[in-house]
PDB file of C-alpha atoms in Angstrom:
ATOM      1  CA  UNK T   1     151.615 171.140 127.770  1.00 90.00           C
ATOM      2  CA  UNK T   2     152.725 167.378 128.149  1.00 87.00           C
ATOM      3  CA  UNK T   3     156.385 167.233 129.803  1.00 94.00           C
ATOM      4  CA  UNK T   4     158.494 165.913 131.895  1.00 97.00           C
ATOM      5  CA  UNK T   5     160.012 168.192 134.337  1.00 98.00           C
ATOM      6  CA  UNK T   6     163.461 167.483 135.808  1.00 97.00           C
ATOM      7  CA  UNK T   7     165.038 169.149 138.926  1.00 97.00           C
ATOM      8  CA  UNK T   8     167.692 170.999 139.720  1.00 97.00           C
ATOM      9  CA  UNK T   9     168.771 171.303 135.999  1.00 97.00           C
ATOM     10  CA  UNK T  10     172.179 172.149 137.399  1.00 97.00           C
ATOM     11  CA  UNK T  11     173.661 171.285 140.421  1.00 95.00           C
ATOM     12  CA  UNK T  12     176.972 171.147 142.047  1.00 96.00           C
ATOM     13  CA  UNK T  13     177.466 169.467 144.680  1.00 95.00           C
ATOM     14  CA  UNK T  14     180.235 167.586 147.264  1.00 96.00           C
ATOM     15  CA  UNK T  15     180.918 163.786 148.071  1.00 96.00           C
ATOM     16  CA  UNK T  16     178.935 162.484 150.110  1.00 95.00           C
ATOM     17  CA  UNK T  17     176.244 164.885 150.351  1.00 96.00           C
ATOM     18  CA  UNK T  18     172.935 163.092 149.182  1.00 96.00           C
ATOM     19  CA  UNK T  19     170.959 164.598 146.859  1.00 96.00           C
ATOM     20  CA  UNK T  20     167.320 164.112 144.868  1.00 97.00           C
ATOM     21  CA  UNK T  21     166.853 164.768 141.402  1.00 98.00           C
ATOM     22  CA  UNK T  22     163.016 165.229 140.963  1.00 98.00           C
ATOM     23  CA  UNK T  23     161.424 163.839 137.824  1.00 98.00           C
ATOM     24  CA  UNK T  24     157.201 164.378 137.128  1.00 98.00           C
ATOM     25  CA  UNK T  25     155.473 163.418 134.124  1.00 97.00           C
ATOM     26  CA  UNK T  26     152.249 165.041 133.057  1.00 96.00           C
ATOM     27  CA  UNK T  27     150.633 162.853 130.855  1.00 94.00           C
ATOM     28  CA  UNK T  28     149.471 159.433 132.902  1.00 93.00           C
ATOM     29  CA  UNK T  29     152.171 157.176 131.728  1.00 93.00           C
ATOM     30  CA  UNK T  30     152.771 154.090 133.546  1.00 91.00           C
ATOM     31  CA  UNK T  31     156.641 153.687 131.893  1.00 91.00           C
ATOM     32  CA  UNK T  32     159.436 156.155 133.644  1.00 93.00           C
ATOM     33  CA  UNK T  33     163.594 155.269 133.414  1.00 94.00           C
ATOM     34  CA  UNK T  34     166.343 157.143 134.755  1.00 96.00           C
ATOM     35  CA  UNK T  35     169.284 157.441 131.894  1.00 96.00           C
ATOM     36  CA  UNK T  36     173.098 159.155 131.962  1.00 97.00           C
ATOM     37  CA  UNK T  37     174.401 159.911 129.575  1.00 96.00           C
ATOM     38  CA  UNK T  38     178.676 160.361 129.171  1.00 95.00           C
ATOM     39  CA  UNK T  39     181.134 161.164 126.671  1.00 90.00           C
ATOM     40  CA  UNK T  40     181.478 158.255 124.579  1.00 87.00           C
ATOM     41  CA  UNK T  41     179.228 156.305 126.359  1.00 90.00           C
ATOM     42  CA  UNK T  42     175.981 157.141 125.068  1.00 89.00           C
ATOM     43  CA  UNK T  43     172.703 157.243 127.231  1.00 92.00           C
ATOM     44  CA  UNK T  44     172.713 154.264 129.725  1.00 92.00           C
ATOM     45  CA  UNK T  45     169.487 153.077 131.750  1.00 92.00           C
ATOM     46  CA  UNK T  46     169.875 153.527 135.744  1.00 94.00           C
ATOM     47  CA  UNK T  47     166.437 152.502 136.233  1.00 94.00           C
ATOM     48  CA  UNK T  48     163.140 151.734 135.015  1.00 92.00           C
ATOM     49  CA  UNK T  49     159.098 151.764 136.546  1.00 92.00           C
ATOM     50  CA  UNK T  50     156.789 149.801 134.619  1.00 88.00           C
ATOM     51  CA  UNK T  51     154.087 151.245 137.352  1.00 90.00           C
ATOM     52  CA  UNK T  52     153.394 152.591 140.578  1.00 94.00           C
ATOM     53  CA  UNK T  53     155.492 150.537 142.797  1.00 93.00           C
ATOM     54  CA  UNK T  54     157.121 148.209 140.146  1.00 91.00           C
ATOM     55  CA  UNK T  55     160.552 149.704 139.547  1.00 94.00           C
ATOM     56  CA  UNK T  56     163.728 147.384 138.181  1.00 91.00           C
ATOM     57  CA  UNK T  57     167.342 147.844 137.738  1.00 91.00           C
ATOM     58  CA  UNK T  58     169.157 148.989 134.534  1.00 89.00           C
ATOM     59  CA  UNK T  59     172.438 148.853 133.156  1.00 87.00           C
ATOM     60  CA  UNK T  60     174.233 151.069 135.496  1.00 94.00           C
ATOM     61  CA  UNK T  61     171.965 150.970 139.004  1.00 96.00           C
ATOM     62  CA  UNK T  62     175.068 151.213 141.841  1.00 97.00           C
ATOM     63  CA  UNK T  63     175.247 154.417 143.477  1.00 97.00           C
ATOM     64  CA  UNK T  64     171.430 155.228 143.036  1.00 98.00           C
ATOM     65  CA  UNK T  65     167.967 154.790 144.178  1.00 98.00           C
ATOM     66  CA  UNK T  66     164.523 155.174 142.694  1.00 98.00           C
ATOM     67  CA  UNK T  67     161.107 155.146 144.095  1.00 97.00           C
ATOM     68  CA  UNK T  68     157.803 155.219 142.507  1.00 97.00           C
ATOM     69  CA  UNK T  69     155.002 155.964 144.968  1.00 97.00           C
ATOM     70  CA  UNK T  70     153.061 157.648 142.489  1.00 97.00           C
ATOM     71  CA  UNK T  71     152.499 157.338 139.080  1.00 96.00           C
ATOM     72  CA  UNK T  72     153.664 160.848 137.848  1.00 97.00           C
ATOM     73  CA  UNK T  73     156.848 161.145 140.547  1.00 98.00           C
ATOM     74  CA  UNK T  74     159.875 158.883 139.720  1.00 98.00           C
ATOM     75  CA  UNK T  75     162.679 161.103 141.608  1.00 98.00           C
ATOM     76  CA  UNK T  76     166.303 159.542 141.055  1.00 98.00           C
ATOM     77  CA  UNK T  77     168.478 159.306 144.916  1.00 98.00           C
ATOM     78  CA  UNK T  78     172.375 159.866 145.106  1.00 97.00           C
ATOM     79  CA  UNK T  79     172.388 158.970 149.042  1.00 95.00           C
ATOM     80  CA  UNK T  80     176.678 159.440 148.602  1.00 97.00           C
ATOM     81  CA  UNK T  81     177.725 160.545 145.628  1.00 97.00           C
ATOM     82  CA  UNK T  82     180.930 159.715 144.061  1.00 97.00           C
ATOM     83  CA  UNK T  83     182.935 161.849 141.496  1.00 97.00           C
ATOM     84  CA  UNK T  84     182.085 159.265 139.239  1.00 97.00           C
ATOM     85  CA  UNK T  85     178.723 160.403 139.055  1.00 98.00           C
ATOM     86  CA  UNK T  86     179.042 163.372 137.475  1.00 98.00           C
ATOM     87  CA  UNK T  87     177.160 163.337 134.047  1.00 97.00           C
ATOM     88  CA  UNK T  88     174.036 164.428 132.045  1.00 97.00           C
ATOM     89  CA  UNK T  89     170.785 162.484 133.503  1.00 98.00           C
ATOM     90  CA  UNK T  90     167.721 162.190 131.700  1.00 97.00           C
ATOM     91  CA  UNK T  91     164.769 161.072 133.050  1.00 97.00           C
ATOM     92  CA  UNK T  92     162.119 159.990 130.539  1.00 95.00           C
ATOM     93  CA  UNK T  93     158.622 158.172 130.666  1.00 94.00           C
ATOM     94  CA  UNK T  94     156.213 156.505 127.932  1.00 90.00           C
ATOM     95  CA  UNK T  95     152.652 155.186 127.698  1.00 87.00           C
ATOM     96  CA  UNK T  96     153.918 151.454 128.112  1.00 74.00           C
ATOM     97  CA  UNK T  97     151.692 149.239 126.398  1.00 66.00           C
ATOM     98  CA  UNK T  98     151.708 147.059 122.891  1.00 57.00           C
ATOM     99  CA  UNK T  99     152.180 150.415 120.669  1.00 64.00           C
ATOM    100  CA  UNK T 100     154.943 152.218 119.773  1.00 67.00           C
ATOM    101  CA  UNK T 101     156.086 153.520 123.519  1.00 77.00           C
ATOM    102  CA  UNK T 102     157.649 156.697 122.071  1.00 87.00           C
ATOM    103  CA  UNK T 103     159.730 157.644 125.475  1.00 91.00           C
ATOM    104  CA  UNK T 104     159.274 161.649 125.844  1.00 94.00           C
ATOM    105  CA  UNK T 105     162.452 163.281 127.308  1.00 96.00           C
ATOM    106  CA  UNK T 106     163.134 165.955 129.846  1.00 97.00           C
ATOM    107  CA  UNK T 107     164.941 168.472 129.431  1.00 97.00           C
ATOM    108  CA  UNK T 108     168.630 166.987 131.389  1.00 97.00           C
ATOM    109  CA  UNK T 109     169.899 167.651 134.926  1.00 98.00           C
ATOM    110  CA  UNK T 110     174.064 168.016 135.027  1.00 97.00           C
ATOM    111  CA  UNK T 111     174.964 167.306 137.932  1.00 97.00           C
ATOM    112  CA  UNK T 112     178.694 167.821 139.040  1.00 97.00           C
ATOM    113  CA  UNK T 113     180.123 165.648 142.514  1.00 97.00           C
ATOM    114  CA  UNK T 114     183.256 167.418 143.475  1.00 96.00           C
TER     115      UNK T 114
ATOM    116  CA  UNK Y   1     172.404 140.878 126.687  1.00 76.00           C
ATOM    117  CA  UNK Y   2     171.245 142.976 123.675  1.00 82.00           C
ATOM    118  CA  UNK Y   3     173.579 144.844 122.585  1.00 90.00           C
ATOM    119  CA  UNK Y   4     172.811 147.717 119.844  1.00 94.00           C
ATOM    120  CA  UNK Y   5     175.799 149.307 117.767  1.00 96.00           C
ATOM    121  CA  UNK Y   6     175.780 152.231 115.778  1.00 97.00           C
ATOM    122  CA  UNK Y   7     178.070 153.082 113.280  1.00 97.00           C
ATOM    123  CA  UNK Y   8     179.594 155.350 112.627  1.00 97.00           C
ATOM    124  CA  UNK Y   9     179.997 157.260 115.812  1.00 96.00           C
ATOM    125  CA  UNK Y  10     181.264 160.433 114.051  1.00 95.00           C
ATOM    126  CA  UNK Y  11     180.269 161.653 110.863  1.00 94.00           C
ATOM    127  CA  UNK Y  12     181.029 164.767 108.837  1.00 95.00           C
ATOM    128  CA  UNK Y  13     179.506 165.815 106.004  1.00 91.00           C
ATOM    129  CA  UNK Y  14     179.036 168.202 103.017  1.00 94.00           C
ATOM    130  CA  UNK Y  15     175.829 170.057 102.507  1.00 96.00           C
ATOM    131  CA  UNK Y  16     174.020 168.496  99.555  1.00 96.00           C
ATOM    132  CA  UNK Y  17     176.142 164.312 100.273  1.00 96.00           C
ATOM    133  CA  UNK Y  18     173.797 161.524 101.174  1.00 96.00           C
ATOM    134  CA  UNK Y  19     174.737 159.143 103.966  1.00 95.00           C
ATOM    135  CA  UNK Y  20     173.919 156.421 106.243  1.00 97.00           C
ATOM    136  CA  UNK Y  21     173.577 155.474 109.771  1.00 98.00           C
ATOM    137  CA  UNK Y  22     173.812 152.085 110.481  1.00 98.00           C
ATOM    138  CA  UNK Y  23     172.457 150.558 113.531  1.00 97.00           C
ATOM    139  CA  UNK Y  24     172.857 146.404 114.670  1.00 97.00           C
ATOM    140  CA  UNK Y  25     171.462 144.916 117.484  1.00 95.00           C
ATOM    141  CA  UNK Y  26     172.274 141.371 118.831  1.00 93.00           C
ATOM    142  CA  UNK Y  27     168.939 139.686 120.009  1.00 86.00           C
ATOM    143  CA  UNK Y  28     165.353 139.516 118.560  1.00 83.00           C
ATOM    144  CA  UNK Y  29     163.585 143.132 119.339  1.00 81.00           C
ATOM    145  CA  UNK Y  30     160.234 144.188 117.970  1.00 76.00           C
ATOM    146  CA  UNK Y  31     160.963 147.887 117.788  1.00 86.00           C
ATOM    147  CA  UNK Y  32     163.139 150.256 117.010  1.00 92.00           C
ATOM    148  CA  UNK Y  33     163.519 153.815 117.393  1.00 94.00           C
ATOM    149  CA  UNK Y  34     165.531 156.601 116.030  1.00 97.00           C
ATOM    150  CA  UNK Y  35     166.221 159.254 118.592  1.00 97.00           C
ATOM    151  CA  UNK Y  36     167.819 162.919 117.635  1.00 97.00           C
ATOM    152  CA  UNK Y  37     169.692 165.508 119.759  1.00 97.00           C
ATOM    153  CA  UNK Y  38     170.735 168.803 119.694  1.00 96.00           C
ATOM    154  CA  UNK Y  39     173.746 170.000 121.107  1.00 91.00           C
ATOM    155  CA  UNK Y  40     173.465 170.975 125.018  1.00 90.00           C
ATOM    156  CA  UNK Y  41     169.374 169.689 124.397  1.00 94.00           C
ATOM    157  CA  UNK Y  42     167.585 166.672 125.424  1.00 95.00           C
ATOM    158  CA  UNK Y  43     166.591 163.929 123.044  1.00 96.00           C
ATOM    159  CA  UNK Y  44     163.318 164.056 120.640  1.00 96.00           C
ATOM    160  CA  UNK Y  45     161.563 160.808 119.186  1.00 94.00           C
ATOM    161  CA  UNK Y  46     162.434 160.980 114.853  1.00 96.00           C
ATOM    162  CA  UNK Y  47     160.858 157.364 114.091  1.00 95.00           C
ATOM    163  CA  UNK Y  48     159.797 154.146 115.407  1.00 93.00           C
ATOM    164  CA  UNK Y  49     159.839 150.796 113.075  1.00 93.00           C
ATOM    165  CA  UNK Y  50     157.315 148.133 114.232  1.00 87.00           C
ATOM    166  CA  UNK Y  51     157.672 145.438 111.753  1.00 84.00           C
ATOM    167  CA  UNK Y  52     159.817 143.897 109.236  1.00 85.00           C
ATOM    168  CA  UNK Y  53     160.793 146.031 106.211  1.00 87.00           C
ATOM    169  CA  UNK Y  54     158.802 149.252 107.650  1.00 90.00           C
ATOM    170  CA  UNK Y  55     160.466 152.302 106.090  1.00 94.00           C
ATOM    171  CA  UNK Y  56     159.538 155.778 107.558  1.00 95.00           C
ATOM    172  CA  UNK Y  57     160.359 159.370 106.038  1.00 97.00           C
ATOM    173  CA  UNK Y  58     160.607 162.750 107.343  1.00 95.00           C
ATOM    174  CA  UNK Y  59     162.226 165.577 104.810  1.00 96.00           C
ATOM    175  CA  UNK Y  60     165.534 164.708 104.288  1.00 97.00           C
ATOM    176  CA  UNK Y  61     165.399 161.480 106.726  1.00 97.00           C
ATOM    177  CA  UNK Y  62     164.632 157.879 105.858  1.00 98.00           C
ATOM    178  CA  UNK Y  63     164.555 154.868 108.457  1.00 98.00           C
ATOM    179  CA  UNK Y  64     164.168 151.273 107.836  1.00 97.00           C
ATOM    180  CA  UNK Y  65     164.437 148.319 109.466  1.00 95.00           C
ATOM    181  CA  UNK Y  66     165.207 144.779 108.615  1.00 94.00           C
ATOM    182  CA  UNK Y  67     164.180 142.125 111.519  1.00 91.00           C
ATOM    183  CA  UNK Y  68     166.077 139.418 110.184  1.00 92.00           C
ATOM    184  CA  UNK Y  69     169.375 140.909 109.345  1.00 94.00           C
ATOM    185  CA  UNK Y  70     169.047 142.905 112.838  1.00 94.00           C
ATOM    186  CA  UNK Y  71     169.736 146.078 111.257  1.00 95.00           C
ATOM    187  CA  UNK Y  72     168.165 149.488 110.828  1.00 97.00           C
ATOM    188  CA  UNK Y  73     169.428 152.548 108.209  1.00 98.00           C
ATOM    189  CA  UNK Y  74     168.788 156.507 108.727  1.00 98.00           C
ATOM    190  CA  UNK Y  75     169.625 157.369 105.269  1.00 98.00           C
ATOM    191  CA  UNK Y  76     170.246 160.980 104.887  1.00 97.00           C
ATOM    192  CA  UNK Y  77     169.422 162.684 101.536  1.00 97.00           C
ATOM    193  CA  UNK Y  78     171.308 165.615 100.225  1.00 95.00           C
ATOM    194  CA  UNK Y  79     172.277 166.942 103.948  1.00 95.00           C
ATOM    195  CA  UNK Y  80     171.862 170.431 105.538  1.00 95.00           C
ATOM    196  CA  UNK Y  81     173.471 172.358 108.137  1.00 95.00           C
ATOM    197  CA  UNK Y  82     170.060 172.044 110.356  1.00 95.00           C
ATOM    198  CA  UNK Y  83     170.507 167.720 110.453  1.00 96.00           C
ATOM    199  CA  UNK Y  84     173.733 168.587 112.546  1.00 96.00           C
ATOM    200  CA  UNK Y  85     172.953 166.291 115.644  1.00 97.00           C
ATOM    201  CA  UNK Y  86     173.605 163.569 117.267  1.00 96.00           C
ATOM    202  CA  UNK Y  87     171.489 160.586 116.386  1.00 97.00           C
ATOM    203  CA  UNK Y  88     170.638 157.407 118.564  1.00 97.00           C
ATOM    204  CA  UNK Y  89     168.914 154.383 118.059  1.00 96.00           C
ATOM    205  CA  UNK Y  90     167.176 152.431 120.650  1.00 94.00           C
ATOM    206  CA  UNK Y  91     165.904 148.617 120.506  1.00 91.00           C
ATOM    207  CA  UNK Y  92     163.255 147.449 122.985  1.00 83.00           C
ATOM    208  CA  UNK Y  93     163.256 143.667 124.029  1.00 75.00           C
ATOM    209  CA  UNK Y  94     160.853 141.710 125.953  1.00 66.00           C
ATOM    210  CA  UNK Y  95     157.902 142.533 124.696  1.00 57.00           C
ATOM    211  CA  UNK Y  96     155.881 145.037 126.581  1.00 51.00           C
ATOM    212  CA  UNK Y  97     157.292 144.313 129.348  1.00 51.00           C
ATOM    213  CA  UNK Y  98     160.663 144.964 128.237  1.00 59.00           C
ATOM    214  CA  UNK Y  99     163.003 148.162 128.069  1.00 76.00           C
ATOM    215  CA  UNK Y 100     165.450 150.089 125.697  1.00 83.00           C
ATOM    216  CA  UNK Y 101     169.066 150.036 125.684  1.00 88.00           C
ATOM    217  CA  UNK Y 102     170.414 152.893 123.308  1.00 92.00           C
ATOM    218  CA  UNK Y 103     173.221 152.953 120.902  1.00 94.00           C
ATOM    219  CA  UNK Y 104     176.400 155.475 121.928  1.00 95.00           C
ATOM    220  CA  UNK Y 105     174.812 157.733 119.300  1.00 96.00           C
ATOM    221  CA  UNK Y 106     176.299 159.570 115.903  1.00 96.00           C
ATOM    222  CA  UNK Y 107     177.203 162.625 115.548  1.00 96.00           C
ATOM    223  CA  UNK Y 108     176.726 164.079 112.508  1.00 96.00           C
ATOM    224  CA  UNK Y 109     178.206 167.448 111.615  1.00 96.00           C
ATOM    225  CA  UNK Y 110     177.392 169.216 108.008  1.00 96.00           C
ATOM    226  CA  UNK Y 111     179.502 171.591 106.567  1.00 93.00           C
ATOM    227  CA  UNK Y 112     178.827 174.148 103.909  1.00 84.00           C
TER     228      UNK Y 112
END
């Protein structure tokens, strides 16, 4: 079946404590992007990958850290999170190329920084 | 910056109304896409408008999207309970080497 797979799904965790969210994408797409998404807010872009190496800031990058050493592994790094990170992150990727790019979703990790 | 608006942000409705979802966008964009999601689920693709005046339908769900006047519709025809969702658009810019920035979303509820 063609996913993305996010993990933990739920996680708890302290300040300061870093932590990896996982994020692997079955179907060969060059296109991955972190998103969180708050009350109010709507979903906002942490970062993007347009390939294997290639990564680029989004809207809200401070506080995280990407890497993209592989094409189907785009894990998302808290190295000391803040309160303020606590949200719903989505990590989604997308066949980037000159057609439609439909981004496929996973599933959400909520993540809570006491 | 683009920036992409959506409005309204809340929307109730009665089973059997029509209504539409507005969403603007402040910069030139080649694509647009219509995003829904469930409560407590993640977010699955509804439509994506490639060109001026394209006009997509799914059952009770119409899109469209005018270029020029930087504006797309999700028209919803005579509502039921299973549209209740929150719905977000999404413009890309730059070409394909570009991203998406999202609107905050609607969220439509439909009552009996």
């Amino acid at each position: 079946e063609a996913q993305v797979t996010q993990n933990p799904r739920y996680l708890i965790t302290v300040t300061g404590k870093k932590l990896t969210v996982t994020c692997s994408q079955n179907m060969n797409h060059e296109y991955m992007s972190w998103y969180r998404q708050d009350p109010g807010l709507g979903l906002r872009q942490i970062y993007y990958s347009m390939n294997v190496e290639v990564t680029d800031k989004g809207d809200v990058p401070e506080g995280y850290k990407v890497s993209r050493k592989e094409k189907r592994n785009f894990p998302l790094i808290l190295e000391s999170p803040s309160p303020n990170q606590t949200s719903l992150y989505f990590c989604a990727s997308s066949p980037w190329s000159s057609g439609a790019n439909v981004l496929t979703f996973g599933a959400g990790s909520r993540l809570t920084v006491l | 910056e683009l920036k992409v608006e959506q409005n309204p942000l809340f929307l109730s409705m009665q089973e059997g109304k029509n209504y539409t979802i507005y969403c603007n966008y402040s910069t030139t964009s080649d694509r647009l896409y219509w995003y829904r999601q469930d409560p407590g689920k993640s977010l699955e693709s509804l439509f994506v408008l490639l060109s001026n005046g394209a006009v997509k339908q799914e059952g009770r769900l119409m899109a469209s999207l005018d270029t020029k006047a930087r504006l797309s519709t999700l028209h919803i025809t005579a509502a039921v309970h299973d549209l209740s969702a929150t719905y977000f658009c999404a413009v890309n810019y730059g070409g394909s080497q570009g991203n998406l920035i999202f609107g905050k979303g609607t969220k439509l509820s439909v009552k009996p």
